[in-house]
mmCIF file of C-alpha atoms in Angstrom:
data_model
loop_
_atom_site.group_PDB
_atom_site.id
_atom_site.type_symbol
_atom_site.label_atom_id
_atom_site.label_comp_id
_atom_site.label_asym_id
_atom_site.label_seq_id
_atom_site.Cartn_x
_atom_site.Cartn_y
_atom_site.Cartn_z
ATOM 1 C CA UNK Z 28 0.000 0.000 0.000
ATOM 2 C CA UNK Z 29 2.764 2.437 0.960
ATOM 3 C CA UNK Z 30 4.621 1.651 -2.282
ATOM 4 C CA UNK Z 31 1.489 2.377 -4.352
ATOM 5 C CA UNK Z 32 0.911 5.745 -2.648
ATOM 6 C CA UNK Z 33 4.564 6.670 -3.188
ATOM 7 C CA UNK Z 34 4.338 5.958 -6.932
ATOM 8 C CA UNK Z 35 1.159 8.022 -7.272
ATOM 9 C CA UNK Z 36 2.714 10.962 -5.416
ATOM 10 C CA UNK Z 37 5.820 10.765 -7.586
ATOM 11 C CA UNK Z 38 3.736 10.870 -10.748
ATOM 12 C CA UNK Z 39 1.763 13.846 -9.427
ATOM 13 C CA UNK Z 40 4.925 15.712 -8.461
ATOM 14 C CA UNK Z 41 6.528 15.107 -11.853
ATOM 15 C CA UNK Z 42 3.378 16.248 -13.582
ATOM 16 C CA UNK Z 43 3.284 19.355 -11.412
ATOM 17 C CA UNK Z 44 6.925 20.376 -11.303
ATOM 18 C CA UNK Z 45 8.927 18.178 -13.646
ATOM 19 C CA UNK Z 46 7.152 19.421 -16.744
ATOM 20 C CA UNK Z 47 6.352 22.921 -15.484
ATOM 21 C CA UNK Z 48 7.285 25.694 -17.884
ATOM 22 C CA UNK Z 49 9.584 28.520 -16.902
ATOM 23 C CA UNK Z 50 7.586 31.736 -17.241
ATOM 24 C CA UNK Z 51 9.263 34.934 -18.378
ATOM 25 C CA UNK Z 52 7.788 38.400 -18.842
ATOM 26 C CA UNK Z 53 8.540 40.482 -21.952
ATOM 27 C CA UNK Z 54 7.766 44.222 -22.062
ATOM 28 C CA UNK Z 55 7.654 45.560 -25.619
ATOM 29 C CA UNK Z 56 6.802 48.725 -27.540
ATOM 30 C CA UNK Z 57 7.063 47.769 -31.222
ATOM 31 C CA UNK Z 58 4.908 44.694 -31.679
ATOM 32 C CA UNK Z 59 1.124 44.827 -31.509
ATOM 33 C CA UNK Z 60 -0.835 41.886 -30.112
ATOM 34 C CA UNK Z 61 -1.220 40.130 -33.476
ATOM 35 C CA UNK Z 62 2.461 40.426 -34.388
ATOM 36 C CA UNK Z 63 3.547 39.375 -30.919
ATOM 37 C CA UNK Z 64 1.298 36.321 -31.074
ATOM 38 C CA UNK Z 65 2.840 35.299 -34.422
ATOM 39 C CA UNK Z 66 6.400 35.782 -33.194
ATOM 40 C CA UNK Z 67 6.118 34.424 -29.663
ATOM 41 C CA UNK Z 68 4.011 31.360 -30.551
ATOM 42 C CA UNK Z 69 6.862 30.205 -32.801
ATOM 43 C CA UNK Z 70 9.349 30.810 -29.971
ATOM 44 C CA UNK Z 71 7.323 28.721 -27.545
ATOM 45 C CA UNK Z 72 7.059 25.934 -30.137
ATOM 46 C CA UNK Z 73 10.858 25.895 -30.389
ATOM 47 C CA UNK Z 74 11.269 26.282 -26.626
ATOM 48 C CA UNK Z 75 8.497 24.192 -25.035
ATOM 49 C CA UNK Z 76 9.994 24.660 -21.568
ATOM 50 C CA UNK Z 77 9.443 28.438 -21.663
ATOM 51 C CA UNK Z 78 6.209 30.433 -21.489
ATOM 52 C CA UNK Z 79 6.285 34.120 -22.422
ATOM 53 C CA UNK Z 80 3.936 36.675 -20.886
ATOM 54 C CA UNK Z 81 3.722 39.582 -23.338
ATOM 55 C CA UNK Z 82 3.032 43.122 -22.142
ATOM 56 C CA UNK Z 83 2.685 45.957 -24.641
ATOM 57 C CA UNK Z 84 3.868 49.392 -23.542
ATOM 58 C CA UNK Z 85 2.895 52.726 -25.035
ATOM 59 C CA UNK Z 86 5.314 55.517 -25.871
ATOM 60 C CA UNK Z 87 3.053 57.869 -23.906
ATOM 61 C CA UNK Z 88 3.702 56.324 -20.494
ATOM 62 C CA UNK Z 89 6.070 53.423 -21.071
ATOM 63 C CA UNK Z 90 9.154 55.199 -19.745
ATOM 64 C CA UNK Z 91 7.423 56.084 -16.474
ATOM 65 C CA UNK Z 92 6.125 52.527 -16.091
ATOM 66 C CA UNK Z 93 9.643 51.160 -16.527
ATOM 67 C CA UNK Z 94 11.078 53.567 -13.952
ATOM 68 C CA UNK Z 95 8.344 52.606 -11.492
ATOM 69 C CA UNK Z 96 8.915 48.886 -12.059
ATOM 70 C CA UNK Z 97 12.651 49.144 -11.384
ATOM 71 C CA UNK Z 98 11.979 51.105 -8.202
ATOM 72 C CA UNK Z 99 9.446 48.502 -7.037
ATOM 73 C CA UNK Z 100 11.607 45.509 -7.949
ATOM 74 C CA UNK Z 101 9.064 44.273 -10.487
ATOM 75 C CA UNK Z 102 10.989 44.727 -13.742
ATOM 76 C CA UNK Z 103 10.318 42.179 -16.508
ATOM 77 C CA UNK Z 104 12.793 39.520 -17.670
ATOM 78 C CA UNK Z 105 13.190 40.990 -21.181
ATOM 79 C CA UNK Z 106 12.738 44.720 -21.683
ATOM 80 C CA UNK Z 107 12.662 46.631 -24.961
ATOM 81 C CA UNK Z 108 14.148 50.126 -24.703
ATOM 82 C CA UNK Z 109 14.575 52.981 -27.131
ATOM 83 C CA UNK Z 110 18.287 53.399 -27.792
ATOM 84 C CA UNK Z 111 18.385 56.895 -26.238
ATOM 85 C CA UNK Z 112 17.254 55.418 -22.896
ATOM 86 C CA UNK Z 113 20.008 52.827 -22.569
ATOM 87 C CA UNK Z 114 22.603 55.140 -21.001
ATOM 88 C CA UNK Z 115 20.102 56.373 -18.442
ATOM 89 C CA UNK Z 116 19.177 52.900 -17.173
ATOM 90 C CA UNK Z 117 22.705 51.517 -17.501
ATOM 91 C CA UNK Z 118 23.939 54.411 -15.387
ATOM 92 C CA UNK Z 119 21.337 53.493 -12.759
ATOM 93 C CA UNK Z 120 22.874 49.995 -12.599
ATOM 94 C CA UNK Z 121 19.627 48.133 -13.384
ATOM 95 C CA UNK Z 122 20.636 46.387 -16.625
ATOM 96 C CA UNK Z 123 22.638 43.191 -17.148
ATOM 97 C CA UNK Z 124 26.025 43.652 -18.841
ATOM 98 C CA UNK Z 125 25.804 41.724 -22.147
ATOM 99 C CA UNK Z 126 29.232 42.725 -23.456
ATOM 100 C CA UNK Z 127 30.303 39.090 -23.947
ATOM 101 C CA UNK Z 128 27.923 38.781 -26.905
ATOM 102 C CA UNK Z 129 29.268 41.792 -28.813
ATOM 103 C CA UNK Z 130 32.409 40.050 -30.087
ATOM 104 C CA UNK Z 131 30.681 36.792 -31.056
ATOM 105 C CA UNK Z 132 27.745 38.308 -32.966
ATOM 106 C CA UNK Z 133 29.393 40.095 -35.875
ATOM 107 C CA UNK Z 134 26.212 39.477 -37.881
ATOM 108 C CA UNK Z 135 24.528 42.135 -35.733
ATOM 109 C CA UNK Z 136 25.015 45.838 -36.546
ATOM 110 C CA UNK Z 137 24.255 48.826 -34.353
ATOM 111 C CA UNK Z 138 26.165 47.779 -31.247
ATOM 112 C CA UNK Z 139 27.019 51.454 -30.711
ATOM 113 C CA UNK Z 140 23.355 51.908 -29.789
ATOM 114 C CA UNK Z 141 23.711 49.841 -26.613
ATOM 115 C CA UNK Z 142 27.167 51.012 -25.553
ATOM 116 C CA UNK Z 143 27.695 53.001 -22.394
ATOM 117 C CA UNK Z 144 30.792 53.475 -20.294
ATOM 118 C CA UNK Z 145 32.744 50.904 -22.297
ATOM 119 C CA UNK Z 146 30.187 48.099 -21.962
ATOM 120 C CA UNK Z 147 27.238 46.791 -23.977
ATOM 121 C CA UNK Z 148 23.892 46.653 -22.172
ATOM 122 C CA UNK Z 149 21.630 44.921 -24.669
ATOM 123 C CA UNK Z 150 21.180 43.572 -28.188
ATOM 124 C CA UNK Z 151 20.377 45.977 -31.057
ATOM 125 C CA UNK Z 152 17.077 44.668 -32.437
ATOM 126 C CA UNK Z 153 15.086 46.851 -34.847
ATOM 127 C CA UNK Z 154 16.755 49.894 -36.370
ATOM 128 C CA UNK Z 155 15.200 52.952 -37.923
ATOM 129 C CA UNK Z 156 17.007 55.771 -39.657
ATOM 130 C CA UNK Z 157 16.555 58.636 -42.107
ATOM 131 C CA UNK Z 158 17.200 58.910 -45.836
ATOM 132 C CA UNK Z 159 16.583 61.637 -48.411
ATOM 133 C CA UNK Z 160 13.327 61.676 -50.387
ATOM 134 C CA UNK Z 161 13.212 63.627 -53.626
ATOM 135 C CA UNK Z 162 10.448 64.618 -56.037
ATOM 136 C CA UNK Z 163 11.229 63.245 -59.478
ATOM 137 C CA UNK Z 164 8.940 65.671 -61.343
ATOM 138 C CA UNK Z 165 10.448 68.748 -59.627
ATOM 139 C CA UNK Z 166 13.933 67.449 -60.391
ATOM 140 C CA UNK Z 167 13.073 67.194 -64.074
ATOM 141 C CA UNK Z 168 11.412 70.643 -64.140
ATOM 142 C CA UNK Z 169 14.569 72.116 -62.589
ATOM 143 C CA UNK Z 170 16.820 70.425 -65.152
ATOM 144 C CA UNK Z 171 18.201 67.923 -62.626
ATOM 145 C CA UNK Z 172 18.808 64.238 -63.298
ATOM 146 C CA UNK Z 173 16.462 62.200 -61.033
ATOM 147 C CA UNK Z 174 18.560 59.113 -61.647
ATOM 148 C CA UNK Z 175 21.575 60.917 -60.197
ATOM 149 C CA UNK Z 176 20.362 62.608 -56.992
ATOM 150 C CA UNK Z 177 22.727 64.823 -54.935
ATOM 151 C CA UNK Z 178 25.455 62.934 -53.123
ATOM 152 C CA UNK Z 179 27.385 65.839 -51.557
ATOM 153 C CA UNK Z 180 26.598 69.032 -49.680
ATOM 154 C CA UNK Z 181 27.455 71.265 -52.652
ATOM 155 C CA UNK Z 182 25.294 69.147 -54.957
ATOM 156 C CA UNK Z 183 22.285 69.286 -52.636
ATOM 157 C CA UNK Z 184 22.695 73.064 -52.237
ATOM 158 C CA UNK Z 185 22.735 73.518 -56.009
ATOM 159 C CA UNK Z 186 19.715 71.247 -56.474
ATOM 160 C CA UNK Z 187 17.759 73.029 -53.702
ATOM 161 C CA UNK Z 188 18.531 76.411 -55.259
ATOM 162 C CA UNK Z 189 17.281 75.328 -58.722
ATOM 163 C CA UNK Z 190 14.099 73.727 -57.394
ATOM 164 C CA UNK Z 191 13.373 76.692 -55.106
ATOM 165 C CA UNK Z 192 13.501 78.955 -58.181
ATOM 166 C CA UNK Z 193 10.589 77.079 -59.791
ATOM 167 C CA UNK Z 194 7.953 79.123 -57.949
ATOM 168 C CA UNK Z 195 6.920 80.921 -54.767
ATOM 169 C CA UNK Z 196 5.036 77.843 -53.534
ATOM 170 C CA UNK Z 197 7.874 75.422 -54.232
ATOM 171 C CA UNK Z 198 10.849 74.869 -51.928
ATOM 172 C CA UNK Z 199 14.122 73.136 -52.532
ATOM 173 C CA UNK Z 200 14.311 71.386 -49.158
ATOM 174 C CA UNK Z 201 12.216 70.719 -46.064
ATOM 175 C CA UNK Z 202 13.808 71.724 -42.743
ATOM 176 C CA UNK Z 203 12.189 70.697 -39.447
ATOM 177 C CA UNK Z 204 11.798 73.266 -36.647
ATOM 178 C CA UNK Z 205 9.462 73.982 -33.740
ATOM 179 C CA UNK Z 206 9.738 70.515 -32.205
ATOM 180 C CA UNK Z 207 11.915 68.987 -29.484
ATOM 181 C CA UNK Z 208 13.723 66.373 -31.555
ATOM 182 C CA UNK Z 209 13.431 66.767 -35.322
ATOM 183 C CA UNK Z 210 15.510 70.011 -35.617
ATOM 184 C CA UNK Z 211 18.658 68.114 -34.624
ATOM 185 C CA UNK Z 212 17.665 64.567 -35.625
ATOM 186 C CA UNK Z 213 16.585 64.928 -39.219
ATOM 187 C CA UNK Z 214 19.783 66.390 -40.477
ATOM 188 C CA UNK Z 215 21.695 69.012 -38.439
ATOM 189 C CA UNK Z 216 23.433 66.658 -36.032
ATOM 190 C CA UNK Z 217 23.859 63.932 -38.685
ATOM 191 C CA UNK Z 218 25.594 66.622 -40.790
ATOM 192 C CA UNK Z 219 27.969 67.233 -37.874
ATOM 193 C CA UNK Z 220 28.589 63.487 -37.507
ATOM 194 C CA UNK Z 221 29.087 63.094 -41.255
ATOM 195 C CA UNK Z 222 31.700 65.866 -41.043
ATOM 196 C CA UNK Z 223 33.557 63.755 -38.430
ATOM 197 C CA UNK Z 224 32.370 65.954 -35.556
ATOM 198 C CA UNK Z 225 30.095 65.530 -32.544
ATOM 199 C CA UNK Z 226 28.630 67.578 -29.721
ATOM 200 C CA UNK Z 227 30.803 65.973 -27.042
ATOM 201 C CA UNK Z 228 33.967 63.911 -26.789
ATOM 202 C CA UNK Z 229 33.890 60.096 -26.703
ATOM 203 C CA UNK Z 230 34.404 60.087 -22.935
ATOM 204 C CA UNK Z 231 31.298 62.312 -22.610
ATOM 205 C CA UNK Z 232 33.235 64.841 -20.530
ATOM 206 C CA UNK Z 233 33.825 67.777 -22.900
ATOM 207 C CA UNK Z 234 31.329 69.638 -25.090
ATOM 208 C CA UNK Z 235 32.384 70.107 -28.734
ATOM 209 C CA UNK Z 236 29.384 71.844 -30.304
ATOM 210 C CA UNK Z 237 31.665 74.753 -31.310
ATOM 211 C CA UNK Z 238 34.304 72.552 -32.976
ATOM 212 C CA UNK Z 239 35.447 73.431 -36.534
ATOM 213 C CA UNK Z 240 33.549 70.380 -37.835
ATOM 214 C CA UNK Z 241 30.303 71.497 -36.168
ATOM 215 C CA UNK Z 242 30.732 75.104 -37.328
ATOM 216 C CA UNK Z 243 31.272 73.938 -40.921
ATOM 217 C CA UNK Z 244 28.147 71.746 -40.750
ATOM 218 C CA UNK Z 245 26.137 74.627 -39.273
ATOM 219 C CA UNK Z 246 27.247 76.905 -42.103
ATOM 220 C CA UNK Z 247 26.083 74.314 -44.653
ATOM 221 C CA UNK Z 248 22.768 73.973 -42.844
ATOM 222 C CA UNK Z 249 22.275 77.744 -42.700
ATOM 223 C CA UNK Z 250 23.043 78.060 -46.428
ATOM 224 C CA UNK Z 251 20.547 75.279 -47.175
ATOM 225 C CA UNK Z 252 17.877 77.005 -45.076
ATOM 226 C CA UNK Z 253 17.701 79.824 -47.681
ATOM 227 C CA UNK Z 254 15.942 77.381 -50.010
ATOM 228 C CA UNK Z 255 13.955 75.479 -47.379
ATOM 229 C CA UNK Z 256 10.417 75.387 -46.083
ATOM 230 C CA UNK Z 257 10.937 75.548 -42.320
ATOM 231 C CA UNK Z 258 8.130 74.096 -40.215
ATOM 232 C CA UNK Z 259 7.129 71.008 -38.204
ATOM 233 C CA UNK Z 260 7.813 67.582 -39.636
ATOM 234 C CA UNK Z 261 4.170 66.612 -40.188
ATOM 235 C CA UNK Z 262 3.667 69.770 -42.239
ATOM 236 C CA UNK Z 263 6.844 69.064 -44.194
ATOM 237 C CA UNK Z 264 5.705 65.551 -45.010
ATOM 238 C CA UNK Z 265 2.350 66.904 -46.219
ATOM 239 C CA UNK Z 266 4.115 69.534 -48.334
ATOM 240 C CA UNK Z 267 6.305 66.856 -49.880
ATOM 241 C CA UNK Z 268 3.248 64.782 -50.727
ATOM 242 C CA UNK Z 269 1.609 67.833 -52.282
ATOM 243 C CA UNK Z 270 4.589 68.294 -54.577
ATOM 244 C CA UNK Z 271 5.877 71.485 -52.929
ATOM 245 C CA UNK Z 272 9.238 70.158 -51.705
ATOM 246 C CA UNK Z 273 12.128 69.038 -53.835
ATOM 247 C CA UNK Z 274 13.875 67.082 -51.063
ATOM 248 C CA UNK Z 275 13.237 65.988 -47.485
ATOM 249 C CA UNK Z 276 15.325 63.956 -45.032
ATOM 250 C CA UNK Z 277 13.052 61.816 -42.878
ATOM 251 C CA UNK Z 278 12.048 58.288 -41.900
ATOM 252 C CA UNK Z 279 10.768 55.269 -43.816
ATOM 253 C CA UNK Z 280 7.151 55.804 -42.740
ATOM 254 C CA UNK Z 281 6.862 58.496 -45.414
ATOM 255 C CA UNK Z 282 7.106 55.863 -48.169
ATOM 256 C CA UNK Z 283 3.692 54.357 -47.452
ATOM 257 C CA UNK Z 284 2.176 57.595 -46.130
ATOM 258 C CA UNK Z 285 2.963 59.465 -49.342
ATOM 259 C CA UNK Z 286 2.011 56.572 -51.607
ATOM 260 C CA UNK Z 287 -1.395 56.221 -49.943
ATOM 261 C CA UNK Z 288 -2.256 59.887 -49.324
ATOM 262 C CA UNK Z 289 -0.655 61.397 -52.437
ATOM 263 C CA UNK Z 290 -0.603 58.649 -55.080
ATOM 264 C CA UNK Z 291 0.113 61.169 -57.863
ATOM 265 C CA UNK Z 292 3.416 62.253 -56.313
ATOM 266 C CA UNK Z 293 6.378 60.786 -58.159
ATOM 267 C CA UNK Z 294 9.231 60.279 -55.699
ATOM 268 C CA UNK Z 295 12.253 58.180 -54.888
ATOM 269 C CA UNK Z 296 14.762 57.842 -52.014
ATOM 270 C CA UNK Z 297 18.542 58.183 -51.846
ATOM 271 C CA UNK Z 298 21.270 58.202 -49.214
ATOM 272 C CA UNK Z 299 21.790 61.355 -47.145
ATOM 273 C CA UNK Z 300 24.397 63.580 -48.909
ATOM 274 C CA UNK Z 301 27.843 63.818 -47.341
ATOM 275 C CA UNK Z 302 30.443 66.610 -47.090
ATOM 276 C CA UNK Z 303 32.342 67.367 -50.299
ATOM 277 C CA UNK Z 304 35.708 66.433 -48.800
ATOM 278 C CA UNK Z 305 36.036 63.471 -46.497
ATOM 279 C CA UNK Z 306 33.270 62.555 -44.127
ATOM 280 C CA UNK Z 307 30.489 60.107 -44.789
ATOM 281 C CA UNK Z 308 26.742 59.800 -45.367
ATOM 282 C CA UNK Z 309 25.547 59.968 -41.773
ATOM 283 C CA UNK Z 310 21.964 59.773 -40.588
ATOM 284 C CA UNK Z 311 20.297 59.562 -37.217
ATOM 285 C CA UNK Z 312 20.129 56.060 -35.773
ATOM 286 C CA UNK Z 313 16.921 55.400 -33.965
ATOM 287 C CA UNK Z 314 16.562 51.915 -32.649
ATOM 288 C CA UNK Z 315 14.840 49.443 -30.395
ATOM 289 C CA UNK Z 316 17.113 47.346 -28.235
ATOM 290 C CA UNK Z 317 16.519 44.283 -26.077
ATOM 291 C CA UNK Z 318 17.821 44.302 -22.531
ATOM 292 C CA UNK Z 319 17.736 41.912 -19.581
ATOM 293 C CA UNK Z 320 17.116 43.698 -16.268
ATOM 294 C CA UNK Z 321 19.344 42.675 -13.363
ATOM 295 C CA UNK Z 322 16.215 41.913 -11.343
ATOM 296 C CA UNK Z 323 15.309 39.017 -13.664
ATOM 297 C CA UNK Z 324 15.421 35.620 -11.977
ATOM 298 C CA UNK Z 325 15.211 33.843 -15.336
ATOM 299 C CA UNK Z 326 18.218 35.253 -17.195
ATOM 300 C CA UNK Z 327 19.053 32.110 -19.164
ATOM 301 C CA UNK Z 328 15.507 31.838 -20.513
ATOM 302 C CA UNK Z 329 15.410 35.591 -21.103
ATOM 303 C CA UNK Z 330 18.568 35.425 -23.210
ATOM 304 C CA UNK Z 331 17.121 32.573 -25.270
ATOM 305 C CA UNK Z 332 14.203 34.840 -26.142
ATOM 306 C CA UNK Z 333 16.510 37.768 -26.960
ATOM 307 C CA UNK Z 334 18.687 35.633 -29.270
ATOM 308 C CA UNK Z 335 15.561 34.326 -31.002
ATOM 309 C CA UNK Z 336 14.132 37.809 -31.564
ATOM 310 C CA UNK Z 337 17.311 39.082 -33.283
ATOM 311 C CA UNK Z 338 17.372 36.202 -35.787
ATOM 312 C CA UNK Z 339 17.066 37.616 -39.319
ATOM 313 C CA UNK Z 340 13.888 35.778 -40.321
ATOM 314 C CA UNK Z 341 12.165 36.564 -37.034
ATOM 315 C CA UNK Z 342 12.976 40.285 -37.190
ATOM 316 C CA UNK Z 343 11.949 40.340 -40.874
ATOM 317 C CA UNK Z 344 8.506 39.043 -39.893
ATOM 318 C CA UNK Z 345 8.150 42.275 -37.903
ATOM 319 C CA UNK Z 346 9.566 44.500 -40.675
ATOM 320 C CA UNK Z 347 7.127 43.069 -43.210
ATOM 321 C CA UNK Z 348 4.271 44.094 -40.912
ATOM 322 C CA UNK Z 349 5.831 47.419 -39.850
ATOM 323 C CA UNK Z 350 8.103 48.473 -42.765
ATOM 324 C CA UNK Z 351 9.594 51.502 -41.004
ATOM 325 C CA UNK Z 352 12.087 49.580 -38.904
ATOM 326 C CA UNK Z 353 14.649 47.055 -40.058
ATOM 327 C CA UNK Z 354 16.513 44.130 -38.510
ATOM 328 C CA UNK Z 355 19.874 44.671 -36.843
ATOM 329 C CA UNK Z 356 20.834 41.265 -38.250
ATOM 330 C CA UNK Z 357 22.773 41.903 -41.482
ATOM 331 C CA UNK Z 358 21.586 38.567 -42.930
ATOM 332 C CA UNK Z 359 18.154 40.151 -43.343
ATOM 333 C CA UNK Z 360 19.470 41.926 -46.474
ATOM 334 C CA UNK Z 361 19.262 38.532 -48.233
ATOM 335 C CA UNK Z 362 15.485 38.384 -47.768
ATOM 336 C CA UNK Z 363 13.736 38.424 -51.190
ATOM 337 C CA UNK Z 364 11.157 40.865 -49.757
ATOM 338 C CA UNK Z 365 13.577 43.718 -50.512
ATOM 339 C CA UNK Z 366 13.506 42.912 -54.251
ATOM 340 C CA UNK Z 367 9.952 44.267 -54.303
ATOM 341 C CA UNK Z 368 10.734 47.063 -51.825
ATOM 342 C CA UNK Z 369 13.764 48.953 -53.209
ATOM 343 C CA UNK Z 370 13.020 52.146 -51.254
ATOM 344 C CA UNK Z 371 12.966 50.247 -47.970
ATOM 345 C CA UNK Z 372 16.253 48.589 -48.952
ATOM 346 C CA UNK Z 373 17.895 52.031 -49.101
ATOM 347 C CA UNK Z 374 16.875 52.593 -45.486
ATOM 348 C CA UNK Z 375 18.247 49.173 -44.543
ATOM 349 C CA UNK Z 376 21.588 50.074 -46.169
ATOM 350 C CA UNK Z 377 21.597 53.592 -44.690
ATOM 351 C CA UNK Z 378 21.480 51.942 -41.260
ATOM 352 C CA UNK Z 379 25.073 50.832 -41.787
ATOM 353 C CA UNK Z 380 26.303 54.450 -41.474
ATOM 354 C CA UNK Z 381 23.650 55.712 -39.074
ATOM 355 C CA UNK Z 382 24.900 57.230 -35.829
ATOM 356 C CA UNK Z 383 23.090 57.136 -32.468
ATOM 357 C CA UNK Z 384 22.936 60.069 -30.090
ATOM 358 C CA UNK Z 385 25.732 60.334 -27.547
ATOM 359 C CA UNK Z 386 25.092 57.828 -24.743
ATOM 360 C CA UNK Z 387 24.989 60.459 -22.014
ATOM 361 C CA UNK Z 388 22.483 60.017 -19.154
ATOM 362 C CA UNK Z 389 21.380 63.639 -19.545
ATOM 363 C CA UNK Z 390 21.067 63.631 -23.311
ATOM 364 C CA UNK Z 391 17.369 64.472 -23.049
ATOM 365 C CA UNK Z 392 18.404 67.845 -21.581
ATOM 366 C CA UNK Z 393 21.284 68.312 -24.018
ATOM 367 C CA UNK Z 394 19.274 67.622 -27.167
ATOM 368 C CA UNK Z 395 16.842 70.461 -26.413
ATOM 369 C CA UNK Z 396 19.773 72.902 -26.324
ATOM 370 C CA UNK Z 397 20.966 71.674 -29.725
ATOM 371 C CA UNK Z 398 17.469 72.096 -31.197
ATOM 372 C CA UNK Z 399 17.303 75.657 -29.860
ATOM 373 C CA UNK Z 400 20.722 76.463 -31.309
ATOM 374 C CA UNK Z 401 19.644 75.169 -34.729
ATOM 375 C CA UNK Z 402 16.480 77.246 -34.682
ATOM 376 C CA UNK Z 403 18.353 80.440 -33.733
ATOM 377 C CA UNK Z 404 20.752 79.887 -36.636
ATOM 378 C CA UNK Z 405 18.242 79.061 -39.389
ATOM 379 C CA UNK Z 406 15.272 81.155 -38.194
ATOM 380 C CA UNK Z 407 16.856 84.186 -36.495
ATOM 381 C CA UNK Z 408 19.948 84.325 -38.707
ATOM 382 C CA UNK Z 409 22.071 84.246 -35.542
ATOM 383 C CA UNK Z 410 25.866 84.302 -35.827
ATOM 384 C CA UNK Z 411 26.987 80.683 -36.067
ATOM 385 C CA UNK Z 412 30.163 80.897 -33.962
ATOM 386 C CA UNK Z 413 28.587 82.959 -31.166
ATOM 387 C CA UNK Z 414 25.505 80.714 -31.069
ATOM 388 C CA UNK Z 415 27.455 77.465 -30.925
ATOM 389 C CA UNK Z 416 29.813 78.964 -28.307
ATOM 390 C CA UNK Z 417 26.810 79.913 -26.152
ATOM 391 C CA UNK Z 418 25.163 76.506 -26.269
ATOM 392 C CA UNK Z 419 28.461 74.675 -26.006
ATOM 393 C CA UNK Z 420 28.955 76.403 -22.644
ATOM 394 C CA UNK Z 421 25.495 75.323 -21.473
ATOM 395 C CA UNK Z 422 26.094 71.733 -22.547
ATOM 396 C CA UNK Z 423 29.432 71.754 -20.702
ATOM 397 C CA UNK Z 424 27.635 72.780 -17.513
ATOM 398 C CA UNK Z 425 25.372 69.714 -17.825
ATOM 399 C CA UNK Z 426 28.361 67.450 -18.459
ATOM 400 C CA UNK Z 427 30.210 68.869 -15.437
ATOM 401 C CA UNK Z 428 27.210 68.520 -13.114
ATOM 402 C CA UNK Z 429 26.315 64.942 -14.110
ATOM 403 C CA UNK Z 430 27.196 62.434 -11.403
ATOM 404 C CA UNK Z 431 28.155 58.941 -12.587
#
């Protein structure tokens, strides 16, 4: 009798604990419920010992929810972050150091988006950047070759000037102002980066907004502003769709937005022009990264999910549903989907030379100063050297006061 009871109890215990799944929690911004179901069901099929609880965050309150969760000790096992947030949370000491994976995953690009203080705090996952749209009909009316769009600063200035001369309601370029981020993101700071400059040194200790490279980029930007419609990005995108802009540097979402809202507009996309001498075609690197909070008690399972999500075919399943972001896995370029989506392929390739914002914990404060400096230069015709000197001093104060 005792032996029979023992066997039954053993079977019950094995059924209860021996085959129990390890549950992990994944907080995500990019995937909606349908996409997440598609992606995570396949993961659970491949990993039958793991169950994933999916929680979708919103950009409106997601940051605050994450901060609250870390404070309460209730952070998830896998956490998606925007790349500009990584330094902040890494500096708080709440993320797991994943540096060991950087040297063994050379198929992944964008590692600079998760770097802070010499270490790597996550996996780059889905990358978004900017490229230059141009109106083919306006190019032809201005005597420009639409099959040979501008590749350098002098070429884009000349093209903007010719298109701007077509009429009072036509502008050579669109230039974003009046917003917190787009004045520096869409091209000003990428122009500085492309000119081999930056707004602070690599060790994040010294402001360099008034460097010769930044001054030269600011002069180019000010010259370009003479032929630009200067307003908020949504208005610029509408103006481009209405055929009033010759060129506009912005994100991949404008491909489908313009095609659906302004089907008569004839446009194409090219790489962001670079300085005439030296430099490179730089654009802003936005990106979603996958991190593993230190509070996770299921790190091995969490890392299995992270490695699965960055696989090329898995990330491509997301891109095909949301074609404004592209896999960090370079093998995704081999996907035949890009043969039918040549404009999106330009964004994928532009990602290779995209640059993320400086990984400083106070970058949110610093970026607003850069936007204000840009607006004073292109709107108020402020002296470039004096303006960059003024805001360089203010940025230096933030760098000096930051404790880390």
